[in-house]
XYZ file of C-alpha atoms in Angstrom:
363
model
C 96.711 -116.249 114.686
C 94.368 -113.659 113.253
C 91.809 -112.016 115.467
C 89.171 -109.663 114.121
C 87.624 -107.225 116.545
C 84.921 -104.776 115.516
C 84.247 -101.876 117.845
C 81.112 -99.891 117.163
C 80.623 -96.432 118.607
C 77.640 -94.597 117.216
C 77.856 -95.010 113.466
C 81.652 -95.148 113.485
C 83.469 -98.437 113.722
C 86.948 -99.910 113.852
C 88.137 -103.347 112.801
C 91.412 -104.664 114.196
C 93.398 -107.706 113.087
C 96.371 -108.878 115.049
C 99.023 -111.148 113.564
C 102.648 -110.272 112.841
C 101.518 -106.729 112.304
C 98.558 -104.867 113.706
C 96.106 -103.506 111.142
C 93.307 -101.156 112.106
C 90.521 -100.054 109.769
C 88.512 -97.155 111.137
C 85.500 -95.398 109.658
C 84.386 -91.840 110.413
C 80.718 -91.605 109.625
C 80.514 -87.793 109.672
C 83.225 -87.447 107.007
C 81.827 -90.048 104.559
C 80.288 -88.373 101.481
C 78.529 -91.456 100.161
C 80.489 -91.734 96.908
C 80.652 -95.533 97.084
C 84.175 -95.828 95.653
C 85.087 -98.153 98.530
C 82.173 -100.439 97.705
C 83.014 -100.578 94.015
C 86.694 -101.363 94.535
C 86.582 -103.761 97.523
C 88.154 -106.975 96.135
C 86.194 -109.270 98.464
C 82.797 -107.571 98.336
C 82.815 -106.755 102.042
C 81.340 -103.249 101.759
C 77.764 -102.159 101.103
C 76.952 -98.478 100.667
C 73.717 -97.429 102.286
C 72.864 -94.515 99.994
C 69.476 -94.086 101.639
C 71.054 -93.399 105.023
C 73.575 -91.023 103.489
C 70.840 -89.099 101.728
C 68.571 -89.018 104.765
C 71.285 -87.614 106.985
C 72.117 -84.910 104.475
C 68.463 -83.909 104.210
C 68.127 -83.707 107.989
C 71.222 -81.529 108.287
C 69.905 -79.251 105.540
C 66.383 -79.005 106.957
C 67.586 -78.326 110.493
C 70.404 -75.986 109.478
C 71.176 -73.783 112.479
C 69.723 -76.337 114.883
C 72.590 -78.818 114.969
C 71.593 -80.422 118.268
C 68.124 -81.279 116.951
C 69.628 -82.666 113.741
C 72.132 -84.761 115.681
C 69.399 -86.203 117.878
C 67.294 -87.195 114.871
C 70.284 -88.659 113.043
C 71.160 -90.653 116.154
C 67.731 -92.255 115.947
C 68.269 -93.451 112.366
C 69.026 -97.140 112.646
C 71.218 -97.273 109.567
C 74.883 -96.745 108.847
C 76.276 -95.088 105.728
C 78.461 -98.108 105.205
C 78.033 -101.703 106.189
C 81.273 -103.696 106.319
C 81.202 -107.450 106.722
C 84.089 -108.002 109.104
C 84.074 -111.723 108.310
C 84.843 -110.946 104.649
C 87.140 -107.963 105.228
C 90.823 -108.891 104.869
C 92.071 -105.401 105.834
C 93.895 -104.981 102.525
C 93.390 -101.208 102.672
C 91.907 -100.813 99.207
C 88.872 -98.941 100.564
C 91.123 -96.625 102.559
C 93.344 -95.982 99.551
C 90.507 -94.995 97.206
C 88.462 -92.972 99.728
C 88.871 -89.383 98.478
C 88.119 -87.757 101.838
C 89.789 -90.043 104.367
C 86.600 -91.379 105.943
C 88.078 -94.872 105.865
C 91.591 -95.195 107.193
C 93.755 -98.288 107.467
C 96.780 -98.142 109.722
C 99.572 -100.710 109.908
C 101.267 -100.765 113.284
C 99.716 -97.360 113.905
C 100.904 -95.739 110.647
C 98.216 -94.655 108.124
C 98.835 -96.262 104.743
C 98.618 -92.770 103.229
C 102.005 -92.197 104.896
C 103.527 -95.464 103.669
C 105.345 -95.080 100.355
C 104.267 -98.463 99.028
C 100.625 -97.415 99.147
C 99.441 -94.773 96.658
C 97.478 -91.787 97.909
C 95.728 -88.806 96.369
C 97.700 -85.642 95.798
C 94.619 -83.433 96.273
C 94.993 -80.440 98.564
C 93.560 -77.076 99.548
C 95.767 -74.237 100.711
C 95.599 -70.546 101.568
C 98.665 -68.343 101.229
C 98.595 -66.094 104.281
C 100.939 -63.639 102.559
C 98.274 -62.998 99.909
C 95.157 -63.551 102.079
C 93.292 -60.415 103.100
C 91.050 -62.334 105.518
C 87.868 -61.192 103.810
C 86.159 -64.441 104.904
C 84.632 -65.135 101.482
C 86.160 -68.631 101.410
C 84.889 -69.390 104.901
C 81.360 -68.437 103.866
C 81.509 -70.321 100.550
C 83.006 -73.586 101.873
C 80.249 -76.236 101.694
C 81.859 -78.353 104.422
C 82.646 -75.589 106.941
C 86.266 -76.661 106.649
C 87.728 -73.140 106.683
C 88.124 -70.817 109.628
C 89.350 -67.266 109.116
C 90.562 -65.499 112.214
C 90.574 -61.789 111.382
C 91.621 -58.810 113.424
C 90.648 -55.454 111.970
C 92.276 -52.235 113.132
C 90.435 -50.362 115.834
C 89.518 -46.802 114.905
C 90.413 -45.363 118.260
C 93.945 -46.709 117.836
C 94.337 -44.659 114.655
C 95.008 -40.978 114.937
C 93.479 -40.285 111.551
C 93.271 -41.574 108.031
C 92.363 -40.670 104.519
C 90.646 -42.610 101.795
C 89.725 -41.475 98.314
C 88.625 -42.855 94.950
C 90.034 -41.934 91.557
C 86.858 -41.304 89.547
C 88.788 -41.661 86.291
C 89.799 -45.249 87.151
C 86.730 -46.462 89.083
C 84.398 -48.732 87.069
C 81.811 -48.962 89.868
C 82.015 -52.753 89.938
C 80.988 -52.830 93.607
C 83.695 -55.212 94.793
C 84.907 -52.699 97.390
C 81.376 -52.347 98.771
C 80.972 -56.103 98.953
C 84.296 -56.622 100.691
C 84.262 -53.701 103.139
C 83.979 -55.229 106.638
C 82.973 -51.872 108.133
C 80.110 -51.327 105.639
C 81.587 -47.919 104.917
C 81.282 -48.013 101.109
C 78.181 -47.591 98.954
C 78.369 -48.015 95.171
C 75.592 -47.205 92.722
C 76.490 -48.993 89.491
C 73.462 -47.791 87.492
C 74.643 -46.606 84.087
C 74.604 -42.846 83.858
C 74.244 -42.467 87.604
C 77.440 -44.165 88.797
C 78.586 -43.028 92.181
C 80.674 -44.275 95.058
C 80.378 -42.902 98.573
C 82.697 -43.708 101.468
C 81.512 -43.025 105.008
C 84.771 -41.877 106.589
C 83.293 -42.087 110.065
C 82.886 -45.858 109.589
C 86.137 -46.561 107.699
C 88.754 -48.371 109.787
C 91.523 -48.084 107.135
C 91.965 -51.830 106.922
C 92.908 -51.380 103.239
C 90.901 -54.398 102.099
C 89.103 -52.236 99.520
C 92.411 -50.966 98.202
C 93.750 -54.489 97.781
C 90.719 -55.935 96.004
C 90.046 -52.994 93.651
C 90.689 -54.401 90.145
C 91.425 -50.912 88.762
C 93.651 -49.685 91.604
C 91.275 -46.759 91.942
C 91.252 -46.529 95.742
C 93.896 -44.704 97.710
C 93.833 -45.284 101.447
C 96.265 -43.742 103.877
C 96.567 -44.396 107.571
C 98.245 -41.607 109.492
C 100.020 -42.134 112.789
C 101.579 -39.619 115.161
C 104.345 -42.054 116.086
C 105.548 -42.834 112.590
C 104.465 -39.788 110.670
C 102.459 -39.868 107.453
C 102.787 -42.834 105.153
C 100.886 -44.901 102.633
C 100.711 -48.446 103.941
C 102.289 -51.017 101.666
C 99.864 -53.891 100.836
C 102.469 -56.324 102.082
C 102.186 -54.689 105.490
C 98.422 -54.830 105.717
C 96.858 -53.383 108.806
C 94.435 -56.290 108.834
C 95.868 -59.207 110.761
C 94.636 -62.758 110.662
C 95.092 -66.458 110.239
C 93.504 -68.944 107.838
C 92.887 -72.513 108.923
C 91.710 -75.433 106.754
C 90.378 -78.547 108.480
C 91.798 -81.215 106.182
C 89.712 -83.914 107.824
C 86.511 -82.533 106.287
C 87.810 -80.637 103.207
C 86.750 -82.290 99.926
C 88.989 -80.157 97.661
C 86.066 -78.792 95.634
C 87.698 -75.417 94.987
C 85.011 -73.024 96.223
C 87.707 -71.256 98.271
C 89.786 -70.666 95.155
C 86.748 -69.700 93.099
C 85.653 -66.883 95.411
C 89.087 -65.670 96.574
C 89.619 -62.099 95.311
C 93.406 -62.159 95.656
C 94.404 -65.607 94.444
C 95.493 -66.642 97.940
C 93.482 -69.889 97.874
C 94.521 -72.816 95.690
C 93.394 -76.417 95.419
C 93.841 -79.652 93.505
C 91.044 -82.200 93.078
C 91.420 -85.952 93.537
C 89.892 -86.687 90.123
C 89.612 -85.232 86.665
C 86.282 -85.812 85.035
C 82.893 -84.567 83.937
C 79.276 -84.648 85.082
C 76.148 -84.609 82.941
C 72.447 -84.565 83.751
C 69.906 -86.231 81.444
C 67.227 -83.545 81.427
C 64.611 -86.011 80.176
C 65.151 -88.352 83.126
C 65.660 -85.642 85.778
C 62.554 -85.046 87.895
C 64.077 -82.159 89.890
C 63.600 -84.095 93.138
C 66.722 -82.564 94.683
C 68.302 -85.807 95.910
C 71.540 -84.819 94.143
C 71.518 -81.411 95.835
C 71.125 -83.051 99.224
C 73.957 -85.509 98.808
C 76.521 -83.420 96.890
C 79.403 -82.606 99.286
C 80.580 -79.776 97.031
C 77.422 -77.701 96.573
C 78.036 -78.180 92.863
C 74.379 -78.937 92.098
C 71.507 -76.514 92.532
C 67.828 -76.136 91.847
C 66.941 -73.960 88.851
C 66.169 -70.311 89.533
C 63.538 -68.342 87.654
C 65.029 -65.103 86.330
C 61.730 -63.573 85.256
C 58.138 -64.152 86.415
C 56.545 -66.841 84.275
C 59.853 -68.275 83.062
C 59.843 -72.006 82.398
C 62.080 -73.645 84.994
C 64.754 -75.866 83.558
C 66.113 -78.890 85.391
C 68.964 -79.043 87.884
C 72.003 -76.922 87.214
C 75.582 -77.950 87.906
C 78.715 -75.911 88.506
C 81.210 -78.286 86.996
C 84.176 -76.286 88.229
C 83.336 -77.290 91.806
C 82.471 -80.966 91.143
C 85.106 -83.468 92.332
C 83.664 -86.331 90.261
C 83.066 -88.457 93.352
C 79.791 -89.866 92.012
C 77.731 -89.451 95.188
C 75.004 -87.623 93.237
C 74.764 -90.448 90.701
C 74.388 -92.930 93.576
C 71.633 -90.861 95.155
C 69.660 -90.056 91.980
C 66.538 -92.252 91.996
C 66.039 -91.854 88.241
C 69.541 -92.571 86.972
C 69.669 -89.123 85.418
C 73.237 -88.272 86.413
C 76.382 -89.589 84.804
C 79.796 -88.909 86.363
C 82.822 -89.717 84.254
C 86.277 -89.892 85.826
C 89.044 -89.560 83.271
C 92.010 -89.136 85.587
C 93.132 -89.927 89.136
C 95.608 -87.580 90.785
C 97.665 -89.813 93.054
C 101.212 -90.825 93.821
C 102.724 -93.575 91.619
C 102.855 -97.214 92.625
C 104.511 -100.343 91.256
C 101.867 -102.663 92.651
C 99.784 -104.173 89.839
C 96.910 -104.669 92.277
C 96.828 -100.982 93.149
C 97.342 -99.905 89.543
C 94.300 -102.002 88.579
C 92.293 -100.487 91.428
C 93.205 -96.931 90.409
C 92.426 -97.625 86.764
C 89.063 -99.039 87.844
C 88.161 -95.604 89.215
C 88.240 -94.262 85.661
C 85.354 -94.818 83.312
């Protein structure tokens, strides 16, 4: 006997079928990025992507940024789900769960996610931060478009230090300004103007965290923390005074690579679920911004005028941060965006059905 039960809570839902094994299909509305891969691969046509709802929610979150409670109240009033699943058609095969690149749809068999069952393929995408190399500068946390990263940083307290010294080798310094940008104590000022280069360190503000020393590409900064207890020594970078912890919320991470792109020490690494390309037809693009609203990777942006009177070009795309999910192409009202997936990074499978489904993701 097969019994389908659909529980709806907010815009999330769960479908359960009980027979010899118990299969649960759950959907997390807030994680869904609107890519539509589940809709395109469902073998029984049980899924409909509501791109309008996906786009509307993204716009509301953007417009009310900083006022999450207001945004949540408005979103709660939208009588539309990102996905509509016909539970009468759904056979709980798990195809939608297997191809979902962010884990918004999850099928479990007897309580075990199919991503943990060897017979079912799953993406090998990941994001990671090596705490041995991380200097806890928080650049990745700021850059992450999904707020998936939390950096817990503990800087040294000046009153706990007896004294310290910091200096710059003027022969090595190229006045790039990275130290000024990264200094958490705002103790460094760099003037990079050619012919007037200068770098000033306010030693009353410096907390000798050594972040500047670690990020300097020319090794031009020498920082020394002195302690009465241990005598005078130059702190080894491996024994950084700065303490911290980096945390990645894998339930919302989309593996776009912003963390790796902005990391000054190479501590952040990632692997995308797909290999591919994205192109914008500039003749069709009307610069409406729908792609910007829906992109989960902040890979698309409005054009910026560099000089007064410049002619604005159409939307720009940072291909290095695109995961080729196709959400932008779904949301574009003018069909101006083409996303091509040339590879799928997943574990192997012997199932012809799954091999066909994975190959169908390529185009």
